[in-house]
Amino acid sequence: MERLEVMKKELYRCIHCKACKFTYSGDPSREGVGEYKGVLYEGMVPSCPSGLEYGWESFWNAGRMWIARCIMEGDLEFSENVRDTIMQCITCGMCEVQCENKVPTVDIIESLRAACYFSGVPLIEKHELVSKLVVERNNPYGGDKDKRFEWVKENGLEEYLDKKGAKIAYYVGCTASYRQINIAVATCKIFKRLGIDFALVTKEVCCGSPFFRIGRTDISQDLMNTNLELFKKYEMVLFSCAGCYRTFTVDYPKWIKKELPFKTNHAFELISDMVKDGKIKFKENPELKGKVVTYHDPCHTGRHFYIDTQRKIIDESKNLIFDLRKLNKWKEEWFEKPRIIIRALPGVKFNEMYRIHENSFCCGAGGGVRAGYPDFSLKTSSLRLDEAEAVGADFMLTECPFCWRNLDDANTMYNHGIPVYGILELIDKYDLIAD
Amino acid sequence: MSYKKPDNKDLEAMIGIVGKNYATANDAICASYLSKSVMGLESQIPDIVIRPKYPEEIRKILVYCSQEKIPVSPISGGLSGGFACPLIRPGGVVLDLSRMDRIIEIDTENRIAIIEPGVTLGQLWAYMHKHTPEYCPPIPDGAPPSSTVMGDAIDRGFSLVTSSMGPQGDIFMAAEVVIPRGDILYTGSWALPTAKPFYKYGIGPDLWSTLMGSQGTMGVITKVAIKIFPHPEHKTVVVWGMSNPQDMQNLTWQIGNQEFGIAHHCVMVQGGNYPLVMTRWPKEKVPHDYEFYKEIGFSRWWMNFEVWAQTQEELEYTEKRIDEFAKKFMESKECKDPKAIIKQELHPKQIASRLKKPNKIAIPYGYWEAGFLFITWYTPWKDCAEFAEMYNKVLEDHGIAPVMWIASIERCRQAICMPIICFDSTKQEDFEKVQEINRITTEYSIKRGWLNYRPDPYIHAPMMYSQAGTYLKYLREVKKMFDPNFIMHPGRLMLP
Ligand SMILES: Cc1cc2nc3c(=O)[nH]c(=O)nc-3n(C[C@H](O)[C@H](O)[C@H](O)COP(=O)(O)OP(=O)(O)OC[C@H]3O[C@@H](n4cnc5c(N)ncnc54)[C@H](O)[C@@H]3O)c2cc1C
Ligand code: SF4
Ligand code: SF4
């Protein structure tokens, strides 16, 4: 409740205007890609996966903000009803970027969840389970602690395990360690090929992201402290997971109330900069020739960094009328980074979906929703794949193993016929780096 | 008047009508409908929320609630903030009409759109932009995209054609209304089952007007036919700045008073003072001194003329004529401060941004502190400067930024004057301050014969209706005719 109290003034800026119900809520006449499967991808499009799924006001962001306000004013008490409403938010942040009053919706939801849990309302069963697993095994999947880096041996990457003298570490994360091993392997191989001297830190633990999101901030802080201790000796930490990257870069400094002792970078940023500087060139692969790819901006690397940058500009500004303009310049460069890589791939055609950049529609996996509400989560992913179908995509690219997992599952379940790849994974699989 | 708080049996009855997925007494869901902002600062959490889809469902709900004496409040978009929420305890039933979102017909020949109450501005704008780009719906300029076309019109709002075509309520041609007595009433020419919705006064005398501005207190509108308008591609915004509200009022009147030609091309005529710019940012993050705003090109007061024309010549001619009027006005004795009458040259990007509809322009007033209130009054056009001066002084006396927005209705026949009260809704003392401001200004306004637009039930409605006893007596009779057990939105207005 303390964190919520701190945000009271920001919460009370919400006027229940519901602009956050729309993506591109300030762009009513935006040109788009037309109508597909009953959705008009033009102008403003409904924004919130949870509102779309359930319909009641409480499942749209505006309703959740007023639930928070009712709690603060004593008009409503924490209960399982409240928990079930606020938990079905993917914390994607789409609502936050639409808000002209800059209400920090995701932080409010997360604080509300924590307050709900600490008020004595139990977590839902599935969240209880992952919490138990992470405490016992350092990962929410229940994988054996000692087998976190098993994939290293199978792929001849042992030399990187706790490599001495390396100034760069690659934080692999739980999803790439136990589920999307393809992403971890592809990332290491590309780093190796590019001559990056890096270490895999065998004692790494879950970054804590799911637990920051679902309100178990006690668990997430323990995990954070362990990781900070382990990684503090490196100059830079690299990531292949959008969620881990966001958690280290955005959440950790907020909780420790100071800057991180190392730099953080996602692999795609690194590769993008190298492509831009001409240090990496790609070659064509006949199997990909003429294929249409599209790109899904993960909320955690896209929108959440946008929101964080905006917040920093606001905090530092003395005259926001001028300073907020800086955000646009930053935004253009930031969202272009993965696109620089994709545009440099010869032979493939790149078609953008309608909702991109900070307006990207979520894959449905975040905020504890994939674990807690798998049907809703996969349906949301399927809506995203519909959008990819609308632009004729043969493949979907992204740079988050968690998005990957959900999108790929939905692709299979709903027969979209659009395989999903991580950008680095595609580069590795089709051997696209020119010698 | 006493009302029943709905219980489980009542919920079961509602579920029997709409199905279990569309009626709930879940306390978290009910709480999420609450709003204490924008217009009404006082409101209550409902006990049951229902999301009906069909008029017949609503008819059954109203008949049941009427029998049981359960209050019912309809919400279409809910963008009138606290005004759409229940006002009394028990909160009773809220009808969330967002599922009734069909765009039934766009008839360009008769320039009519037939829509359900849940059709939002964003939705209708996108639909017509795609399917009938040569026509557009008369949506409010500043209302957020989630508000509804029907809700704005029944609320007698201000839309993108109001300055030229007349009050927003006039865009209705016909409606389907579910009455708590258990009938479905058709107004306008729809009263005759074979008629198209081409004549709003129908077979006369007109019953529809009793529903205008009723704020949900008479019945539930389930379908409307509204006027649509041509959407020409030649558009621009012409802005003239000045130093005081009198010059703004009098220059604008010169143009509106032409009545024909250029007055009609100025579809939206709206202006205000520089705090309108300042208070869209956090209080501690922008300069408060006017000199800063002057440097970035804002006059102390200004008037925007949004011009729509069928041809470029027409557009240029209108702009030229507005400029000529301004210059002539500058030289006239009526002008208080000729030196300050300055044309504001807008960058094409600024023009494009002002032409955007619907937009989010009025949302960030919540950013100044933590919340805001629109208090809107109608005055004869030539009283609007006096209103602005009076109101701004009261605001300043109470330490609140003097933010004033004024627009012309029907070519300066009336003014819609809207102070935006930006206050800190985390503080109880600020709430009290706002009510004090409200009381002082309402007293003054009523003496001057000005009308409150969306009267709140605590100050505006009692003060206004107490001056209009006979009118109120008949209004109550009308209400009784539609809603014999007074279940519709009790407490709203001065109706039981
Ligand atoms: C930031 C902001 C800017 C705004 N700018 C403008 C503007 O430029 N111009 C303007 O005119 N308004 C403006 N408004 C006011 C508001 O948007 C309009 O009043 C709104 O369009 C009303 O539509 P709604 O669907 O949201 O109505 P609601 O809030 O749902 O309802 C309005 C009233 O009608 C009643 N009602 C709702 N549905 C029905 C029904 N089906 N049958 C009977 N009664 C019903 C409700 O009980 C309520 O009293 C603004 C509001 C905000 C928050
Ligand atoms: S969060 Fe922002 S956009 Fe959403 S309802 Fe509140 S003020 Fe409006
Ligand atoms: S964070 Fe995403 S899912 Fe949650 S309310 Fe906002 S838009 Fe909806």
PDB file of N, CA and C in Angstrom, chain A residues 9 12-13 15-19 21-22 25-26 28-29 40 42 44 55-58 63 66-67 69-70 73 76 81 85 98 100-102 314-315 317-322, chain B residues 21-22 24 26-29 32-38 51 77 79 125 129-130 145-146 281 285-287 292 356-358 360 363-364 366-367 369-370 372 424-426:
ATOM      1  N   LYS A   9      -0.957  10.950  -6.133  1.00  0.00           N
ATOM      2  CA  LYS A   9      -1.223  12.130  -6.949  1.00  0.00           C
ATOM      3  C   LYS A   9      -1.251  11.761  -8.442  1.00  0.00           C
ATOM      4  N   TYR A  12      -4.543  10.011  -9.160  1.00  0.00           N
ATOM      5  CA  TYR A  12      -5.689  10.924  -9.162  1.00  0.00           C
ATOM      6  C   TYR A  12      -5.707  11.842 -10.385  1.00  0.00           C
ATOM      7  N   ARG A  13      -4.671  11.736 -11.201  1.00  0.00           N
ATOM      8  CA  ARG A  13      -4.711  12.476 -12.470  1.00  0.00           C
ATOM      9  C   ARG A  13      -5.630  11.787 -13.467  1.00  0.00           C
ATOM     10  N   ILE A  15      -8.758  10.874 -15.163  1.00  0.00           N
ATOM     11  CA  ILE A  15     -10.091  11.493 -15.187  1.00  0.00           C
ATOM     12  C   ILE A  15     -11.135  10.539 -15.774  1.00  0.00           C
ATOM     13  N   HIS A  16     -10.767   9.299 -15.908  1.00  0.00           N
ATOM     14  CA  HIS A  16     -11.670   8.282 -16.462  1.00  0.00           C
ATOM     15  C   HIS A  16     -12.126   8.661 -17.874  1.00  0.00           C
ATOM     16  N   CYS A  17     -11.182   9.172 -18.661  1.00  0.00           N
ATOM     17  CA  CYS A  17     -11.548   9.639 -20.015  1.00  0.00           C
ATOM     18  C   CYS A  17     -11.554   8.501 -21.028  1.00  0.00           C
ATOM     19  N   LYS A  18     -10.954   7.390 -20.683  1.00  0.00           N
ATOM     20  CA  LYS A  18     -10.976   6.179 -21.513  1.00  0.00           C
ATOM     21  C   LYS A  18     -10.266   6.325 -22.859  1.00  0.00           C
ATOM     22  N   ALA A  19      -9.439   7.351 -22.999  1.00  0.00           N
ATOM     23  CA  ALA A  19      -8.658   7.453 -24.238  1.00  0.00           C
ATOM     24  C   ALA A  19      -7.757   6.231 -24.359  1.00  0.00           C
ATOM     25  N   LYS A  21      -8.473   3.346 -24.141  1.00  0.00           N
ATOM     26  CA  LYS A  21      -9.129   2.199 -24.771  1.00  0.00           C
ATOM     27  C   LYS A  21      -8.699   2.033 -26.229  1.00  0.00           C
ATOM     28  N   PHE A  22      -8.017   3.044 -26.743  1.00  0.00           N
ATOM     29  CA  PHE A  22      -7.637   3.001 -28.156  1.00  0.00           C
ATOM     30  C   PHE A  22      -6.131   3.040 -28.357  1.00  0.00           C
ATOM     31  N   SER A  25      -4.644   6.615 -30.147  1.00  0.00           N
ATOM     32  CA  SER A  25      -5.801   7.383 -29.687  1.00  0.00           C
ATOM     33  C   SER A  25      -5.699   8.851 -30.069  1.00  0.00           C
ATOM     34  N   GLY A  26      -4.546   9.291 -30.517  1.00  0.00           N
ATOM     35  CA  GLY A  26      -4.434  10.681 -30.973  1.00  0.00           C
ATOM     36  C   GLY A  26      -4.350  10.770 -32.472  1.00  0.00           C
ATOM     37  N   PRO A  28      -6.789   9.769 -35.289  1.00  0.00           N
ATOM     38  CA  PRO A  28      -8.032   9.184 -35.784  1.00  0.00           C
ATOM     39  C   PRO A  28      -8.063   8.883 -37.286  1.00  0.00           C
ATOM     40  N   SER A  29      -7.270   9.611 -38.055  1.00  0.00           N
ATOM     41  CA  SER A  29      -7.351   9.404 -39.506  1.00  0.00           C
ATOM     42  C   SER A  29      -6.115   8.691 -40.043  1.00  0.00           C
ATOM     43  N   LEU A  40     -10.792  -3.299 -38.393  1.00  0.00           N
ATOM     44  CA  LEU A  40     -10.338  -2.238 -39.294  1.00  0.00           C
ATOM     45  C   LEU A  40      -9.010  -1.698 -38.768  1.00  0.00           C
ATOM     46  N   GLU A  42      -7.141   0.745 -39.203  1.00  0.00           N
ATOM     47  CA  GLU A  42      -7.017   2.131 -39.643  1.00  0.00           C
ATOM     48  C   GLU A  42      -7.485   3.015 -38.506  1.00  0.00           C
ATOM     49  N   MET A  44      -8.070   4.765 -35.123  1.00  0.00           N
ATOM     50  CA  MET A  44      -7.906   4.236 -33.773  1.00  0.00           C
ATOM     51  C   MET A  44      -8.421   2.802 -33.729  1.00  0.00           C
ATOM     52  N   GLY A  55     -14.654  -7.222 -21.611  1.00  0.00           N
ATOM     53  CA  GLY A  55     -15.697  -6.227 -21.846  1.00  0.00           C
ATOM     54  C   GLY A  55     -16.052  -5.316 -20.682  1.00  0.00           C
ATOM     55  N   TRP A  56     -16.132  -5.832 -19.479  1.00  0.00           N
ATOM     56  CA  TRP A  56     -16.519  -4.995 -18.343  1.00  0.00           C
ATOM     57  C   TRP A  56     -15.508  -3.872 -18.153  1.00  0.00           C
ATOM     58  N   GLU A  57     -15.957  -2.783 -17.628  1.00  0.00           N
ATOM     59  CA  GLU A  57     -15.088  -1.621 -17.416  1.00  0.00           C
ATOM     60  C   GLU A  57     -13.847  -1.975 -16.587  1.00  0.00           C
ATOM     61  N   SER A  58     -14.016  -2.902 -15.663  1.00  0.00           N
ATOM     62  CA  SER A  58     -12.903  -3.248 -14.760  1.00  0.00           C
ATOM     63  C   SER A  58     -11.755  -3.919 -15.491  1.00  0.00           C
ATOM     64  N   GLY A  63     -10.954   1.532 -15.849  1.00  0.00           N
ATOM     65  CA  GLY A  63     -11.693   0.915 -14.745  1.00  0.00           C
ATOM     66  C   GLY A  63     -10.744   0.470 -13.641  1.00  0.00           C
ATOM     67  N   TRP A  66      -9.711   3.238 -11.460  1.00  0.00           N
ATOM     68  CA  TRP A  66     -10.746   3.643 -10.498  1.00  0.00           C
ATOM     69  C   TRP A  66     -10.955   2.598  -9.411  1.00  0.00           C
ATOM     70  N   ILE A  67     -10.602   1.361  -9.708  1.00  0.00           N
ATOM     71  CA  ILE A  67     -10.582   0.354  -8.635  1.00  0.00           C
ATOM     72  C   ILE A  67      -9.506   0.754  -7.632  1.00  0.00           C
ATOM     73  N   ARG A  69      -8.406   3.673  -7.047  1.00  0.00           N
ATOM     74  CA  ARG A  69      -8.849   4.858  -6.313  1.00  0.00           C
ATOM     75  C   ARG A  69      -9.885   4.484  -5.250  1.00  0.00           C
ATOM     76  N   CYS A  70     -10.791   3.568  -5.616  1.00  0.00           N
ATOM     77  CA  CYS A  70     -11.798   3.129  -4.636  1.00  0.00           C
ATOM     78  C   CYS A  70     -11.110   2.462  -3.446  1.00  0.00           C
ATOM     79  N   GLU A  73      -9.625   5.115  -1.269  1.00  0.00           N
ATOM     80  CA  GLU A  73     -10.607   5.924  -0.541  1.00  0.00           C
ATOM     81  C   GLU A  73     -11.453   5.087   0.416  1.00  0.00           C
ATOM     82  N   LEU A  76     -13.745   0.325  -1.413  1.00  0.00           N
ATOM     83  CA  LEU A  76     -13.655  -1.068  -1.855  1.00  0.00           C
ATOM     84  C   LEU A  76     -12.521  -1.718  -1.071  1.00  0.00           C
ATOM     85  N   ASN A  81     -12.223 -10.973  -5.660  1.00  0.00           N
ATOM     86  CA  ASN A  81     -12.803 -10.285  -6.822  1.00  0.00           C
ATOM     87  C   ASN A  81     -11.836  -9.247  -7.366  1.00  0.00           C
ATOM     88  N   THR A  85      -9.631  -9.353 -11.019  1.00  0.00           N
ATOM     89  CA  THR A  85      -9.775  -8.291 -12.023  1.00  0.00           C
ATOM     90  C   THR A  85      -8.415  -7.707 -12.365  1.00  0.00           C
ATOM     91  N   GLN A  98      -1.001   5.894 -24.163  1.00  0.00           N
ATOM     92  CA  GLN A  98      -2.116   6.663 -24.733  1.00  0.00           C
ATOM     93  C   GLN A  98      -2.508   7.819 -23.818  1.00  0.00           C
ATOM     94  N   GLU A 100      -2.726  11.088 -21.829  1.00  0.00           N
ATOM     95  CA  GLU A 100      -2.216  12.460 -21.878  1.00  0.00           C
ATOM     96  C   GLU A 100      -1.923  12.996 -20.489  1.00  0.00           C
ATOM     97  N   ASN A 101      -2.462  12.339 -19.479  1.00  0.00           N
ATOM     98  CA  ASN A 101      -2.170  12.779 -18.114  1.00  0.00           C
ATOM     99  C   ASN A 101      -0.992  12.014 -17.528  1.00  0.00           C
ATOM    100  N   LYS A 102      -0.365  11.226 -18.370  1.00  0.00           N
ATOM    101  CA  LYS A 102       0.843  10.475 -17.987  1.00  0.00           C
ATOM    102  C   LYS A 102       0.640   9.695 -16.686  1.00  0.00           C
ATOM    103  N   ILE A 314      10.715  13.816 -17.960  1.00  0.00           N
ATOM    104  CA  ILE A 314       9.788  14.605 -17.133  1.00  0.00           C
ATOM    105  C   ILE A 314      10.443  14.942 -15.791  1.00  0.00           C
ATOM    106  N   ASP A 315      11.057  13.938 -15.176  1.00  0.00           N
ATOM    107  CA  ASP A 315      11.672  14.177 -13.864  1.00  0.00           C
ATOM    108  C   ASP A 315      12.744  15.252 -13.922  1.00  0.00           C
ATOM    109  N   SER A 317      13.071  17.611 -16.204  1.00  0.00           N
ATOM    110  CA  SER A 317      12.722  18.856 -16.912  1.00  0.00           C
ATOM    111  C   SER A 317      12.305  19.998 -15.980  1.00  0.00           C
ATOM    112  N   LYS A 318      12.635  21.196 -16.455  1.00  0.00           N
ATOM    113  CA  LYS A 318      12.103  22.382 -15.775  1.00  0.00           C
ATOM    114  C   LYS A 318      11.070  23.058 -16.667  1.00  0.00           C
ATOM    115  N   ASN A 319      11.124  22.742 -17.969  1.00  0.00           N
ATOM    116  CA  ASN A 319      10.128  23.277 -18.895  1.00  0.00           C
ATOM    117  C   ASN A 319       9.728  22.176 -19.879  1.00  0.00           C
ATOM    118  N   LEU A 320       8.674  21.495 -19.511  1.00  0.00           N
ATOM    119  CA  LEU A 320       8.279  20.312 -20.260  1.00  0.00           C
ATOM    120  C   LEU A 320       7.774  20.638 -21.670  1.00  0.00           C
ATOM    121  N   ILE A 321       7.289  21.853 -21.859  1.00  0.00           N
ATOM    122  CA  ILE A 321       6.764  22.220 -23.179  1.00  0.00           C
ATOM    123  C   ILE A 321       7.865  22.020 -24.224  1.00  0.00           C
ATOM    124  N   PHE A 322       9.095  22.332 -23.864  1.00  0.00           N
ATOM    125  CA  PHE A 322      10.206  22.129 -24.799  1.00  0.00           C
ATOM    126  C   PHE A 322      10.783  20.724 -24.673  1.00  0.00           C
TER     127      PHE A 322
ATOM    128  N   ASN B  21     -23.416 -13.820 -18.408  1.00  0.00           N
ATOM    129  CA  ASN B  21     -22.191 -13.090 -18.759  1.00  0.00           C
ATOM    130  C   ASN B  21     -22.380 -11.579 -18.775  1.00  0.00           C
ATOM    131  N   TYR B  22     -23.611 -11.138 -18.665  1.00  0.00           N
ATOM    132  CA  TYR B  22     -23.841  -9.707 -18.869  1.00  0.00           C
ATOM    133  C   TYR B  22     -24.538  -9.002 -17.712  1.00  0.00           C
ATOM    134  N   THR B  24     -23.836  -8.480 -13.409  1.00  0.00           N
ATOM    135  CA  THR B  24     -22.971  -8.858 -12.295  1.00  0.00           C
ATOM    136  C   THR B  24     -23.153  -7.933 -11.092  1.00  0.00           C
ATOM    137  N   ASN B  26     -20.489  -8.268  -8.911  1.00  0.00           N
ATOM    138  CA  ASN B  26     -19.087  -8.326  -8.461  1.00  0.00           C
ATOM    139  C   ASN B  26     -18.642  -6.930  -8.023  1.00  0.00           C
ATOM    140  N   ASP B  27     -18.179  -6.834  -6.765  1.00  0.00           N
ATOM    141  CA  ASP B  27     -17.928  -5.483  -6.234  1.00  0.00           C
ATOM    142  C   ASP B  27     -16.775  -4.768  -6.937  1.00  0.00           C
ATOM    143  N   ALA B  28     -15.797  -5.529  -7.421  1.00  0.00           N
ATOM    144  CA  ALA B  28     -14.673  -4.881  -8.117  1.00  0.00           C
ATOM    145  C   ALA B  28     -15.157  -4.337  -9.458  1.00  0.00           C
ATOM    146  N   ILE B  29     -15.965  -5.109 -10.142  1.00  0.00           N
ATOM    147  CA  ILE B  29     -16.483  -4.648 -11.433  1.00  0.00           C
ATOM    148  C   ILE B  29     -17.365  -3.414 -11.217  1.00  0.00           C
ATOM    149  N   SER B  32     -15.432  -0.270 -10.626  1.00  0.00           N
ATOM    150  CA  SER B  32     -14.645   0.253 -11.752  1.00  0.00           C
ATOM    151  C   SER B  32     -15.433   1.256 -12.593  1.00  0.00           C
ATOM    152  N   TYR B  33     -16.732   1.328 -12.423  1.00  0.00           N
ATOM    153  CA  TYR B  33     -17.533   2.297 -13.190  1.00  0.00           C
ATOM    154  C   TYR B  33     -17.539   3.679 -12.554  1.00  0.00           C
ATOM    155  N   LEU B  34     -17.003   3.765 -11.364  1.00  0.00           N
ATOM    156  CA  LEU B  34     -17.073   5.038 -10.646  1.00  0.00           C
ATOM    157  C   LEU B  34     -16.246   6.123 -11.335  1.00  0.00           C
ATOM    158  N   SER B  35     -16.707   7.332 -11.243  1.00  0.00           N
ATOM    159  CA  SER B  35     -15.924   8.470 -11.710  1.00  0.00           C
ATOM    160  C   SER B  35     -16.316   9.668 -10.869  1.00  0.00           C
ATOM    161  N   LYS B  36     -15.279  10.386 -10.434  1.00  0.00           N
ATOM    162  CA  LYS B  36     -15.571  11.623  -9.700  1.00  0.00           C
ATOM    163  C   LYS B  36     -14.705  12.685 -10.340  1.00  0.00           C
ATOM    164  N   SER B  37     -15.019  12.998 -11.564  1.00  0.00           N
ATOM    165  CA  SER B  37     -14.154  13.952 -12.259  1.00  0.00           C
ATOM    166  C   SER B  37     -14.879  14.528 -13.452  1.00  0.00           C
ATOM    167  N   VAL B  38     -14.235  15.444 -14.086  1.00  0.00           N
ATOM    168  CA  VAL B  38     -14.659  16.082 -15.330  1.00  0.00           C
ATOM    169  C   VAL B  38     -15.926  16.914 -15.169  1.00  0.00           C
ATOM    170  N   ARG B  51     -24.884  -5.277 -18.964  1.00  0.00           N
ATOM    171  CA  ARG B  51     -24.443  -4.866 -20.303  1.00  0.00           C
ATOM    172  C   ARG B  51     -25.419  -5.416 -21.340  1.00  0.00           C
ATOM    173  N   GLY B  77     -20.988   6.261 -23.061  1.00  0.00           N
ATOM    174  CA  GLY B  77     -19.525   6.267 -23.061  1.00  0.00           C
ATOM    175  C   GLY B  77     -19.000   6.532 -21.661  1.00  0.00           C
ATOM    176  N   LEU B  79     -18.335   9.437 -20.510  1.00  0.00           N
ATOM    177  CA  LEU B  79     -17.367  10.541 -20.539  1.00  0.00           C
ATOM    178  C   LEU B  79     -17.889  11.824 -19.930  1.00  0.00           C
ATOM    179  N   TRP B 125     -15.947   7.773 -36.470  1.00  0.00           N
ATOM    180  CA  TRP B 125     -15.036   8.555 -37.302  1.00  0.00           C
ATOM    181  C   TRP B 125     -14.249   7.625 -38.231  1.00  0.00           C
ATOM    182  N   HIS B 129     -14.594   7.550 -42.212  1.00  0.00           N
ATOM    183  CA  HIS B 129     -13.350   7.898 -42.903  1.00  0.00           C
ATOM    184  C   HIS B 129     -13.046   6.837 -43.946  1.00  0.00           C
ATOM    185  N   LYS B 130     -13.369   5.587 -43.601  1.00  0.00           N
ATOM    186  CA  LYS B 130     -13.088   4.470 -44.507  1.00  0.00           C
ATOM    187  C   LYS B 130     -14.170   4.342 -45.593  1.00  0.00           C
ATOM    188  N   PRO B 145     -11.984  10.036 -27.682  1.00  0.00           N
ATOM    189  CA  PRO B 145     -12.543   9.105 -28.670  1.00  0.00           C
ATOM    190  C   PRO B 145     -13.499   8.067 -28.105  1.00  0.00           C
ATOM    191  N   SER B 146     -13.489   7.834 -26.797  1.00  0.00           N
ATOM    192  CA  SER B 146     -14.382   6.820 -26.236  1.00  0.00           C
ATOM    193  C   SER B 146     -15.753   7.355 -25.880  1.00  0.00           C
ATOM    194  N   TRP B 281       0.083  21.096 -18.655  1.00  0.00           N
ATOM    195  CA  TRP B 281       1.370  20.536 -18.220  1.00  0.00           C
ATOM    196  C   TRP B 281       1.399  20.550 -16.695  1.00  0.00           C
ATOM    197  N   LYS B 285       6.289  22.217 -13.768  1.00  0.00           N
ATOM    198  CA  LYS B 285       7.197  21.924 -14.883  1.00  0.00           C
ATOM    199  C   LYS B 285       7.054  22.895 -16.048  1.00  0.00           C
ATOM    200  N   VAL B 286       6.319  23.975 -15.846  1.00  0.00           N
ATOM    201  CA  VAL B 286       6.207  24.978 -16.918  1.00  0.00           C
ATOM    202  C   VAL B 286       6.245  26.385 -16.334  1.00  0.00           C
ATOM    203  N   PRO B 287       6.718  27.347 -17.138  1.00  0.00           N
ATOM    204  CA  PRO B 287       6.686  28.737 -16.673  1.00  0.00           C
ATOM    205  C   PRO B 287       5.245  29.204 -16.496  1.00  0.00           C
ATOM    206  N   PHE B 292       6.569  34.202 -21.200  1.00  0.00           N
ATOM    207  CA  PHE B 292       7.048  32.982 -21.867  1.00  0.00           C
ATOM    208  C   PHE B 292       6.092  32.594 -23.008  1.00  0.00           C
ATOM    209  N   LYS B 356      -7.439  17.799 -36.309  1.00  0.00           N
ATOM    210  CA  LYS B 356      -7.661  16.394 -35.955  1.00  0.00           C
ATOM    211  C   LYS B 356      -8.930  16.197 -35.135  1.00  0.00           C
ATOM    212  N   LYS B 357      -9.751  15.243 -35.520  1.00  0.00           N
ATOM    213  CA  LYS B 357     -10.962  14.919 -34.766  1.00  0.00           C
ATOM    214  C   LYS B 357     -11.113  13.413 -34.727  1.00  0.00           C
ATOM    215  N   PRO B 358     -11.531  12.788 -33.667  1.00  0.00           N
ATOM    216  CA  PRO B 358     -11.564  13.352 -32.330  1.00  0.00           C
ATOM    217  C   PRO B 358     -10.127  13.514 -31.834  1.00  0.00           C
ATOM    218  N   LYS B 360      -7.327  14.564 -28.304  1.00  0.00           N
ATOM    219  CA  LYS B 360      -7.162  14.394 -26.850  1.00  0.00           C
ATOM    220  C   LYS B 360      -6.820  15.730 -26.197  1.00  0.00           C
ATOM    221  N   ILE B 363      -7.814  16.497 -22.519  1.00  0.00           N
ATOM    222  CA  ILE B 363      -7.551  15.523 -21.450  1.00  0.00           C
ATOM    223  C   ILE B 363      -6.497  15.997 -20.452  1.00  0.00           C
ATOM    224  N   PRO B 364      -5.379  16.572 -20.930  1.00  0.00           N
ATOM    225  CA  PRO B 364      -4.280  16.786 -19.963  1.00  0.00           C
ATOM    226  C   PRO B 364      -4.478  17.884 -18.938  1.00  0.00           C
ATOM    227  N   GLY B 366      -5.864  17.372 -16.414  1.00  0.00           N
ATOM    228  CA  GLY B 366      -5.670  16.602 -15.188  1.00  0.00           C
ATOM    229  C   GLY B 366      -4.207  16.560 -14.779  1.00  0.00           C
ATOM    230  N   TYR B 367      -3.339  16.999 -15.671  1.00  0.00           N
ATOM    231  CA  TYR B 367      -1.902  16.891 -15.453  1.00  0.00           C
ATOM    232  C   TYR B 367      -1.367  18.068 -14.640  1.00  0.00           C
ATOM    233  N   GLU B 369      -2.521  19.497 -11.872  1.00  0.00           N
ATOM    234  CA  GLU B 369      -2.386  19.012 -10.489  1.00  0.00           C
ATOM    235  C   GLU B 369      -2.849  17.549 -10.450  1.00  0.00           C
ATOM    236  N   ALA B 370      -4.066  17.310 -10.110  1.00  0.00           N
ATOM    237  CA  ALA B 370      -4.549  15.920 -10.132  1.00  0.00           C
ATOM    238  C   ALA B 370      -6.061  15.949 -10.289  1.00  0.00           C
ATOM    239  N   PHE B 372      -9.586  17.683 -12.832  1.00  0.00           N
ATOM    240  CA  PHE B 372     -10.189  18.953 -13.240  1.00  0.00           C
ATOM    241  C   PHE B 372     -11.689  18.800 -13.381  1.00  0.00           C
ATOM    242  N   ASP B 424      -6.476  20.004  -7.194  1.00  0.00           N
ATOM    243  CA  ASP B 424      -5.820  18.796  -6.706  1.00  0.00           C
ATOM    244  C   ASP B 424      -6.856  17.912  -6.025  1.00  0.00           C
ATOM    245  N   SER B 425      -7.294  16.887  -6.731  1.00  0.00           N
ATOM    246  CA  SER B 425      -8.389  16.069  -6.207  1.00  0.00           C
ATOM    247  C   SER B 425      -7.931  15.119  -5.101  1.00  0.00           C
ATOM    248  N   THR B 426      -6.644  15.169  -4.739  1.00  0.00           N
ATOM    249  CA  THR B 426      -6.230  14.366  -3.577  1.00  0.00           C
ATOM    250  C   THR B 426      -6.530  15.121  -2.277  1.00  0.00           C
TER     251      THR B 426
END
